[in-house]
PDB file of C-alpha atoms in Angstrom:
ATOM      1  CA  UNK A  30     -21.167 -59.255 -23.790  1.00  0.00           C
ATOM      2  CA  UNK A  31     -22.986 -60.259 -26.992  1.00  0.00           C
ATOM      3  CA  UNK A  32     -23.138 -56.594 -28.022  1.00  0.00           C
ATOM      4  CA  UNK A  33     -19.344 -56.270 -27.573  1.00  0.00           C
ATOM      5  CA  UNK A  34     -18.753 -59.359 -29.729  1.00  0.00           C
ATOM      6  CA  UNK A  35     -21.012 -57.983 -32.474  1.00  0.00           C
ATOM      7  CA  UNK A  36     -19.175 -54.655 -32.330  1.00  0.00           C
ATOM      8  CA  UNK A  37     -15.806 -56.444 -32.524  1.00  0.00           C
ATOM      9  CA  UNK A  38     -16.948 -58.547 -35.515  1.00  0.00           C
ATOM     10  CA  UNK A  39     -18.289 -55.403 -37.233  1.00  0.00           C
ATOM     11  CA  UNK A  40     -14.980 -53.570 -36.728  1.00  0.00           C
ATOM     12  CA  UNK A  41     -13.017 -56.563 -38.037  1.00  0.00           C
ATOM     13  CA  UNK A  42     -15.230 -56.808 -41.119  1.00  0.00           C
ATOM     14  CA  UNK A  43     -14.960 -53.059 -41.720  1.00  0.00           C
ATOM     15  CA  UNK A  44     -11.157 -53.247 -41.463  1.00  0.00           C
ATOM     16  CA  UNK A  45     -11.097 -56.132 -43.968  1.00  0.00           C
ATOM     17  CA  UNK A  46     -13.319 -54.217 -46.401  1.00  0.00           C
ATOM     18  CA  UNK A  47     -11.110 -51.115 -46.100  1.00  0.00           C
ATOM     19  CA  UNK A  48      -7.938 -53.138 -46.716  1.00  0.00           C
ATOM     20  CA  UNK A  49      -9.481 -54.716 -49.809  1.00  0.00           C
ATOM     21  CA  UNK A  50     -10.575 -51.319 -51.082  1.00  0.00           C
ATOM     22  CA  UNK A  51      -7.116 -49.847 -50.484  1.00  0.00           C
ATOM     23  CA  UNK A  52      -5.499 -52.824 -52.177  1.00  0.00           C
ATOM     24  CA  UNK A  53      -7.506 -52.118 -55.307  1.00  0.00           C
ATOM     25  CA  UNK A  54      -6.267 -48.508 -55.323  1.00  0.00           C
ATOM     26  CA  UNK A  55      -2.577 -49.039 -54.482  1.00  0.00           C
ATOM     27  CA  UNK A  56       0.090 -50.307 -56.892  1.00  0.00           C
ATOM     28  CA  UNK A  57      -1.714 -50.248 -60.220  1.00  0.00           C
ATOM     29  CA  UNK A  58       1.555 -50.363 -62.167  1.00  0.00           C
ATOM     30  CA  UNK A  59       1.280 -51.774 -65.664  1.00  0.00           C
ATOM     31  CA  UNK A  60       3.793 -54.294 -67.025  1.00  0.00           C
ATOM     32  CA  UNK A  61       6.868 -52.404 -68.194  1.00  0.00           C
ATOM     33  CA  UNK A  62       9.984 -53.533 -70.089  1.00  0.00           C
ATOM     34  CA  UNK A  63      12.832 -55.083 -68.080  1.00  0.00           C
ATOM     35  CA  UNK A  64      15.096 -52.087 -68.768  1.00  0.00           C
ATOM     36  CA  UNK A  65      12.842 -49.808 -66.665  1.00  0.00           C
ATOM     37  CA  UNK A  66      13.356 -49.396 -62.919  1.00  0.00           C
ATOM     38  CA  UNK A  67      10.773 -47.853 -60.601  1.00  0.00           C
ATOM     39  CA  UNK A  68      10.791 -45.880 -57.383  1.00  0.00           C
ATOM     40  CA  UNK A  69       8.029 -45.481 -54.799  1.00  0.00           C
ATOM     41  CA  UNK A  70       5.271 -43.184 -55.959  1.00  0.00           C
ATOM     42  CA  UNK A  71       1.801 -42.451 -54.633  1.00  0.00           C
ATOM     43  CA  UNK A  72      -1.469 -44.344 -54.160  1.00  0.00           C
ATOM     44  CA  UNK A  73      -1.865 -44.715 -57.927  1.00  0.00           C
ATOM     45  CA  UNK A  74       1.435 -46.605 -58.258  1.00  0.00           C
ATOM     46  CA  UNK A  75       5.179 -46.113 -58.634  1.00  0.00           C
ATOM     47  CA  UNK A  76       7.198 -43.609 -60.664  1.00  0.00           C
ATOM     48  CA  UNK A  77       9.711 -44.357 -63.400  1.00  0.00           C
ATOM     49  CA  UNK A  78      13.184 -44.029 -61.898  1.00  0.00           C
ATOM     50  CA  UNK A  79      15.393 -44.961 -64.864  1.00  0.00           C
ATOM     51  CA  UNK A  80      15.405 -46.374 -68.378  1.00  0.00           C
ATOM     52  CA  UNK A  81      18.609 -48.144 -69.475  1.00  0.00           C
ATOM     53  CA  UNK A  82      19.736 -49.075 -72.981  1.00  0.00           C
ATOM     54  CA  UNK A  83      22.784 -50.696 -74.553  1.00  0.00           C
ATOM     55  CA  UNK A  84      24.104 -49.301 -77.831  1.00  0.00           C
ATOM     56  CA  UNK A  85      27.340 -49.787 -79.823  1.00  0.00           C
ATOM     57  CA  UNK A  86      30.680 -48.817 -78.297  1.00  0.00           C
ATOM     58  CA  UNK A  87      32.779 -45.941 -79.572  1.00  0.00           C
ATOM     59  CA  UNK A  88      35.549 -43.584 -78.576  1.00  0.00           C
ATOM     60  CA  UNK A  89      34.760 -40.961 -75.955  1.00  0.00           C
ATOM     61  CA  UNK A  90      35.127 -38.151 -78.489  1.00  0.00           C
ATOM     62  CA  UNK A  91      32.606 -39.836 -80.802  1.00  0.00           C
ATOM     63  CA  UNK A  92      30.239 -40.370 -77.872  1.00  0.00           C
ATOM     64  CA  UNK A  93      30.378 -36.646 -77.058  1.00  0.00           C
ATOM     65  CA  UNK A  94      29.776 -35.779 -80.718  1.00  0.00           C
ATOM     66  CA  UNK A  95      26.753 -38.097 -80.954  1.00  0.00           C
ATOM     67  CA  UNK A  96      25.291 -36.732 -77.720  1.00  0.00           C
ATOM     68  CA  UNK A  97      25.756 -33.160 -78.958  1.00  0.00           C
ATOM     69  CA  UNK A  98      24.076 -34.003 -82.278  1.00  0.00           C
ATOM     70  CA  UNK A  99      21.057 -35.741 -80.732  1.00  0.00           C
ATOM     71  CA  UNK A 100      20.343 -34.128 -77.345  1.00  0.00           C
ATOM     72  CA  UNK A 101      19.078 -30.576 -76.893  1.00  0.00           C
ATOM     73  CA  UNK A 102      18.207 -28.630 -73.774  1.00  0.00           C
ATOM     74  CA  UNK A 103      16.044 -25.670 -74.775  1.00  0.00           C
ATOM     75  CA  UNK A 104      14.066 -23.509 -72.389  1.00  0.00           C
ATOM     76  CA  UNK A 105      10.534 -24.883 -71.998  1.00  0.00           C
ATOM     77  CA  UNK A 106       7.478 -22.738 -71.277  1.00  0.00           C
ATOM     78  CA  UNK A 107       4.360 -24.249 -69.741  1.00  0.00           C
ATOM     79  CA  UNK A 108       1.064 -22.366 -69.655  1.00  0.00           C
ATOM     80  CA  UNK A 109      -2.091 -22.953 -67.658  1.00  0.00           C
ATOM     81  CA  UNK A 110      -4.882 -21.291 -65.720  1.00  0.00           C
ATOM     82  CA  UNK A 111      -4.320 -19.365 -62.529  1.00  0.00           C
ATOM     83  CA  UNK A 112      -5.471 -20.722 -59.205  1.00  0.00           C
ATOM     84  CA  UNK A 113      -8.722 -18.801 -59.525  1.00  0.00           C
ATOM     85  CA  UNK A 114     -11.848 -20.991 -59.597  1.00  0.00           C
ATOM     86  CA  UNK A 115     -12.750 -22.329 -63.034  1.00  0.00           C
ATOM     87  CA  UNK A 116     -15.264 -20.154 -64.803  1.00  0.00           C
ATOM     88  CA  UNK A 117     -16.345 -20.259 -68.379  1.00  0.00           C
ATOM     89  CA  UNK A 118     -15.737 -16.668 -69.305  1.00  0.00           C
ATOM     90  CA  UNK A 119     -13.622 -14.974 -71.932  1.00  0.00           C
ATOM     91  CA  UNK A 120     -11.275 -13.210 -69.510  1.00  0.00           C
ATOM     92  CA  UNK A 121      -9.977 -16.374 -67.779  1.00  0.00           C
ATOM     93  CA  UNK A 122      -6.456 -15.667 -66.531  1.00  0.00           C
ATOM     94  CA  UNK A 123      -3.510 -17.851 -67.524  1.00  0.00           C
ATOM     95  CA  UNK A 124       0.092 -17.846 -66.444  1.00  0.00           C
ATOM     96  CA  UNK A 125       3.263 -19.063 -68.110  1.00  0.00           C
ATOM     97  CA  UNK A 126       6.294 -20.509 -66.341  1.00  0.00           C
ATOM     98  CA  UNK A 127       9.596 -21.028 -68.130  1.00  0.00           C
ATOM     99  CA  UNK A 128      12.079 -23.747 -67.183  1.00  0.00           C
ATOM    100  CA  UNK A 129      15.479 -22.595 -68.355  1.00  0.00           C
ATOM    101  CA  UNK A 130      17.543 -24.708 -70.717  1.00  0.00           C
ATOM    102  CA  UNK A 131      21.195 -24.269 -71.600  1.00  0.00           C
ATOM    103  CA  UNK A 132      24.195 -26.403 -72.466  1.00  0.00           C
ATOM    104  CA  UNK A 133      23.642 -30.139 -72.467  1.00  0.00           C
ATOM    105  CA  UNK A 134      26.861 -31.327 -70.797  1.00  0.00           C
ATOM    106  CA  UNK A 135      26.631 -31.562 -67.010  1.00  0.00           C
ATOM    107  CA  UNK A 136      29.689 -33.798 -66.471  1.00  0.00           C
ATOM    108  CA  UNK A 137      32.502 -35.182 -68.625  1.00  0.00           C
ATOM    109  CA  UNK A 138      35.324 -37.552 -67.673  1.00  0.00           C
ATOM    110  CA  UNK A 139      37.448 -38.766 -70.578  1.00  0.00           C
ATOM    111  CA  UNK A 140      39.430 -41.170 -68.369  1.00  0.00           C
ATOM    112  CA  UNK A 141      36.235 -42.882 -67.203  1.00  0.00           C
ATOM    113  CA  UNK A 142      34.684 -42.466 -70.689  1.00  0.00           C
ATOM    114  CA  UNK A 143      31.576 -41.056 -69.018  1.00  0.00           C
ATOM    115  CA  UNK A 144      29.376 -38.107 -69.862  1.00  0.00           C
ATOM    116  CA  UNK A 145      26.178 -36.862 -68.259  1.00  0.00           C
ATOM    117  CA  UNK A 146      23.894 -34.653 -70.322  1.00  0.00           C
ATOM    118  CA  UNK A 147      20.614 -32.873 -69.633  1.00  0.00           C
ATOM    119  CA  UNK A 148      17.934 -32.517 -72.235  1.00  0.00           C
ATOM    120  CA  UNK A 149      14.312 -32.558 -73.255  1.00  0.00           C
ATOM    121  CA  UNK A 150      12.348 -34.178 -76.058  1.00  0.00           C
ATOM    122  CA  UNK A 151       8.860 -34.017 -77.478  1.00  0.00           C
ATOM    123  CA  UNK A 152       6.630 -36.485 -75.655  1.00  0.00           C
ATOM    124  CA  UNK A 153       3.804 -36.503 -78.168  1.00  0.00           C
ATOM    125  CA  UNK A 154       0.288 -35.102 -78.134  1.00  0.00           C
ATOM    126  CA  UNK A 155      -1.639 -34.269 -74.955  1.00  0.00           C
ATOM    127  CA  UNK A 156      -5.249 -33.270 -75.591  1.00  0.00           C
ATOM    128  CA  UNK A 157      -4.861 -30.101 -77.676  1.00  0.00           C
ATOM    129  CA  UNK A 158      -1.236 -29.505 -76.694  1.00  0.00           C
ATOM    130  CA  UNK A 159       2.102 -31.353 -76.555  1.00  0.00           C
ATOM    131  CA  UNK A 160       3.972 -33.095 -73.766  1.00  0.00           C
ATOM    132  CA  UNK A 161       7.634 -32.390 -73.056  1.00  0.00           C
ATOM    133  CA  UNK A 162       9.941 -34.888 -71.331  1.00  0.00           C
ATOM    134  CA  UNK A 163      13.019 -33.692 -69.432  1.00  0.00           C
ATOM    135  CA  UNK A 164      15.799 -36.056 -68.372  1.00  0.00           C
ATOM    136  CA  UNK A 165      19.429 -36.605 -67.471  1.00  0.00           C
ATOM    137  CA  UNK A 166      21.323 -39.148 -69.549  1.00  0.00           C
ATOM    138  CA  UNK A 167      24.442 -40.876 -68.240  1.00  0.00           C
ATOM    139  CA  UNK A 168      26.499 -42.454 -71.030  1.00  0.00           C
ATOM    140  CA  UNK A 169      29.478 -44.742 -70.375  1.00  0.00           C
ATOM    141  CA  UNK A 170      31.284 -46.036 -73.439  1.00  0.00           C
ATOM    142  CA  UNK A 171      33.745 -48.848 -74.070  1.00  0.00           C
ATOM    143  CA  UNK A 172      34.804 -50.888 -77.109  1.00  0.00           C
ATOM    144  CA  UNK A 173      32.268 -53.618 -76.368  1.00  0.00           C
ATOM    145  CA  UNK A 174      29.314 -51.252 -75.961  1.00  0.00           C
ATOM    146  CA  UNK A 175      27.881 -48.052 -74.551  1.00  0.00           C
ATOM    147  CA  UNK A 176      25.505 -48.004 -71.589  1.00  0.00           C
ATOM    148  CA  UNK A 177      22.856 -45.279 -71.617  1.00  0.00           C
ATOM    149  CA  UNK A 178      20.860 -44.533 -68.489  1.00  0.00           C
ATOM    150  CA  UNK A 179      18.039 -41.992 -68.516  1.00  0.00           C
ATOM    151  CA  UNK A 180      17.062 -40.751 -65.031  1.00  0.00           C
ATOM    152  CA  UNK A 181      15.539 -37.676 -63.362  1.00  0.00           C
ATOM    153  CA  UNK A 182      12.728 -38.197 -65.853  1.00  0.00           C
ATOM    154  CA  UNK A 183       9.863 -35.699 -65.673  1.00  0.00           C
ATOM    155  CA  UNK A 184       7.033 -34.714 -67.993  1.00  0.00           C
ATOM    156  CA  UNK A 185       4.905 -31.601 -68.470  1.00  0.00           C
ATOM    157  CA  UNK A 186       2.089 -30.520 -70.765  1.00  0.00           C
ATOM    158  CA  UNK A 187       2.937 -27.330 -72.656  1.00  0.00           C
ATOM    159  CA  UNK A 188      -0.515 -25.772 -72.381  1.00  0.00           C
ATOM    160  CA  UNK A 189      -3.375 -26.899 -70.152  1.00  0.00           C
ATOM    161  CA  UNK A 190      -5.707 -24.029 -71.130  1.00  0.00           C
ATOM    162  CA  UNK A 191      -7.722 -22.685 -68.195  1.00  0.00           C
ATOM    163  CA  UNK A 192      -6.724 -25.610 -65.948  1.00  0.00           C
ATOM    164  CA  UNK A 193      -3.773 -25.059 -63.598  1.00  0.00           C
ATOM    165  CA  UNK A 194      -0.484 -26.428 -65.007  1.00  0.00           C
ATOM    166  CA  UNK A 195       1.659 -28.299 -62.442  1.00  0.00           C
ATOM    167  CA  UNK A 196       4.744 -28.154 -64.686  1.00  0.00           C
ATOM    168  CA  UNK A 197       7.267 -30.991 -64.753  1.00  0.00           C
ATOM    169  CA  UNK A 198       6.222 -33.979 -62.645  1.00  0.00           C
ATOM    170  CA  UNK A 199       7.541 -37.545 -62.216  1.00  0.00           C
ATOM    171  CA  UNK A 200       6.181 -40.079 -64.701  1.00  0.00           C
ATOM    172  CA  UNK A 201       3.828 -42.621 -63.168  1.00  0.00           C
ATOM    173  CA  UNK A 202       3.984 -46.332 -64.004  1.00  0.00           C
ATOM    174  CA  UNK A 203       0.189 -46.772 -63.995  1.00  0.00           C
ATOM    175  CA  UNK A 204      -1.996 -46.920 -67.114  1.00  0.00           C
ATOM    176  CA  UNK A 205      -3.467 -43.405 -66.883  1.00  0.00           C
ATOM    177  CA  UNK A 206       0.015 -41.867 -66.680  1.00  0.00           C
ATOM    178  CA  UNK A 207       0.934 -43.292 -70.124  1.00  0.00           C
ATOM    179  CA  UNK A 208       4.436 -44.459 -69.107  1.00  0.00           C
ATOM    180  CA  UNK A 209       4.985 -46.466 -72.311  1.00  0.00           C
ATOM    181  CA  UNK A 210       4.832 -43.281 -74.408  1.00  0.00           C
ATOM    182  CA  UNK A 211       7.662 -41.801 -72.310  1.00  0.00           C
ATOM    183  CA  UNK A 212       9.703 -45.011 -72.446  1.00  0.00           C
ATOM    184  CA  UNK A 213       9.234 -45.180 -76.233  1.00  0.00           C
ATOM    185  CA  UNK A 214      10.335 -41.547 -76.682  1.00  0.00           C
ATOM    186  CA  UNK A 215      13.476 -42.063 -74.573  1.00  0.00           C
ATOM    187  CA  UNK A 216      14.244 -45.362 -76.331  1.00  0.00           C
ATOM    188  CA  UNK A 217      13.927 -43.651 -79.714  1.00  0.00           C
ATOM    189  CA  UNK A 218      16.416 -40.996 -78.619  1.00  0.00           C
ATOM    190  CA  UNK A 219      18.767 -43.713 -77.360  1.00  0.00           C
ATOM    191  CA  UNK A 220      18.405 -45.455 -80.717  1.00  0.00           C
ATOM    192  CA  UNK A 221      19.418 -42.283 -82.552  1.00  0.00           C
ATOM    193  CA  UNK A 222      22.502 -41.942 -80.339  1.00  0.00           C
ATOM    194  CA  UNK A 223      23.305 -45.623 -80.991  1.00  0.00           C
ATOM    195  CA  UNK A 224      22.960 -45.186 -84.775  1.00  0.00           C
ATOM    196  CA  UNK A 225      25.342 -42.246 -84.613  1.00  0.00           C
ATOM    197  CA  UNK A 226      27.909 -44.331 -82.687  1.00  0.00           C
ATOM    198  CA  UNK A 227      28.049 -47.074 -85.374  1.00  0.00           C
TER     199      UNK A 227
END
């Protein structure tokens, strides 16, 4: 009887320790601006779902012009090591994958004054390479203002050397995922569109 009680107490304590340990691993999101919404992610935290901005209003034709002048959708090539085990030798194999680009306009509705564009921007340095951010941008304009909403946001490193390159992945909201750099890059693009609309 005493042995069963000790075993029960041990199991309860172990469960409490495991819950505390899991709690320290889960949901490590950093504080983000109010214009950022999140979606469920993984054990490290959530993913960025959308970034919204308000910029000056304009006619639909001017909105389309400003989007065309500021958003581009080029093909993006990412390079990394093959799945072979890492080895420090001169003949390490790499592979390159290309994500096709194309026209930026995915949807246009003049009556609703709405356009959806696809694009990519430079996300800044990543070790000895660069990061690329891909996105969709929904723009709805009116006289009183234009709403910009970036979603389907993903990021990739152009070249990971001999390490395997996972390509475009969702952007995490935790510190190690550097979400503020992505938010800043998208906000800067939104600012350029807004300046064009003035």
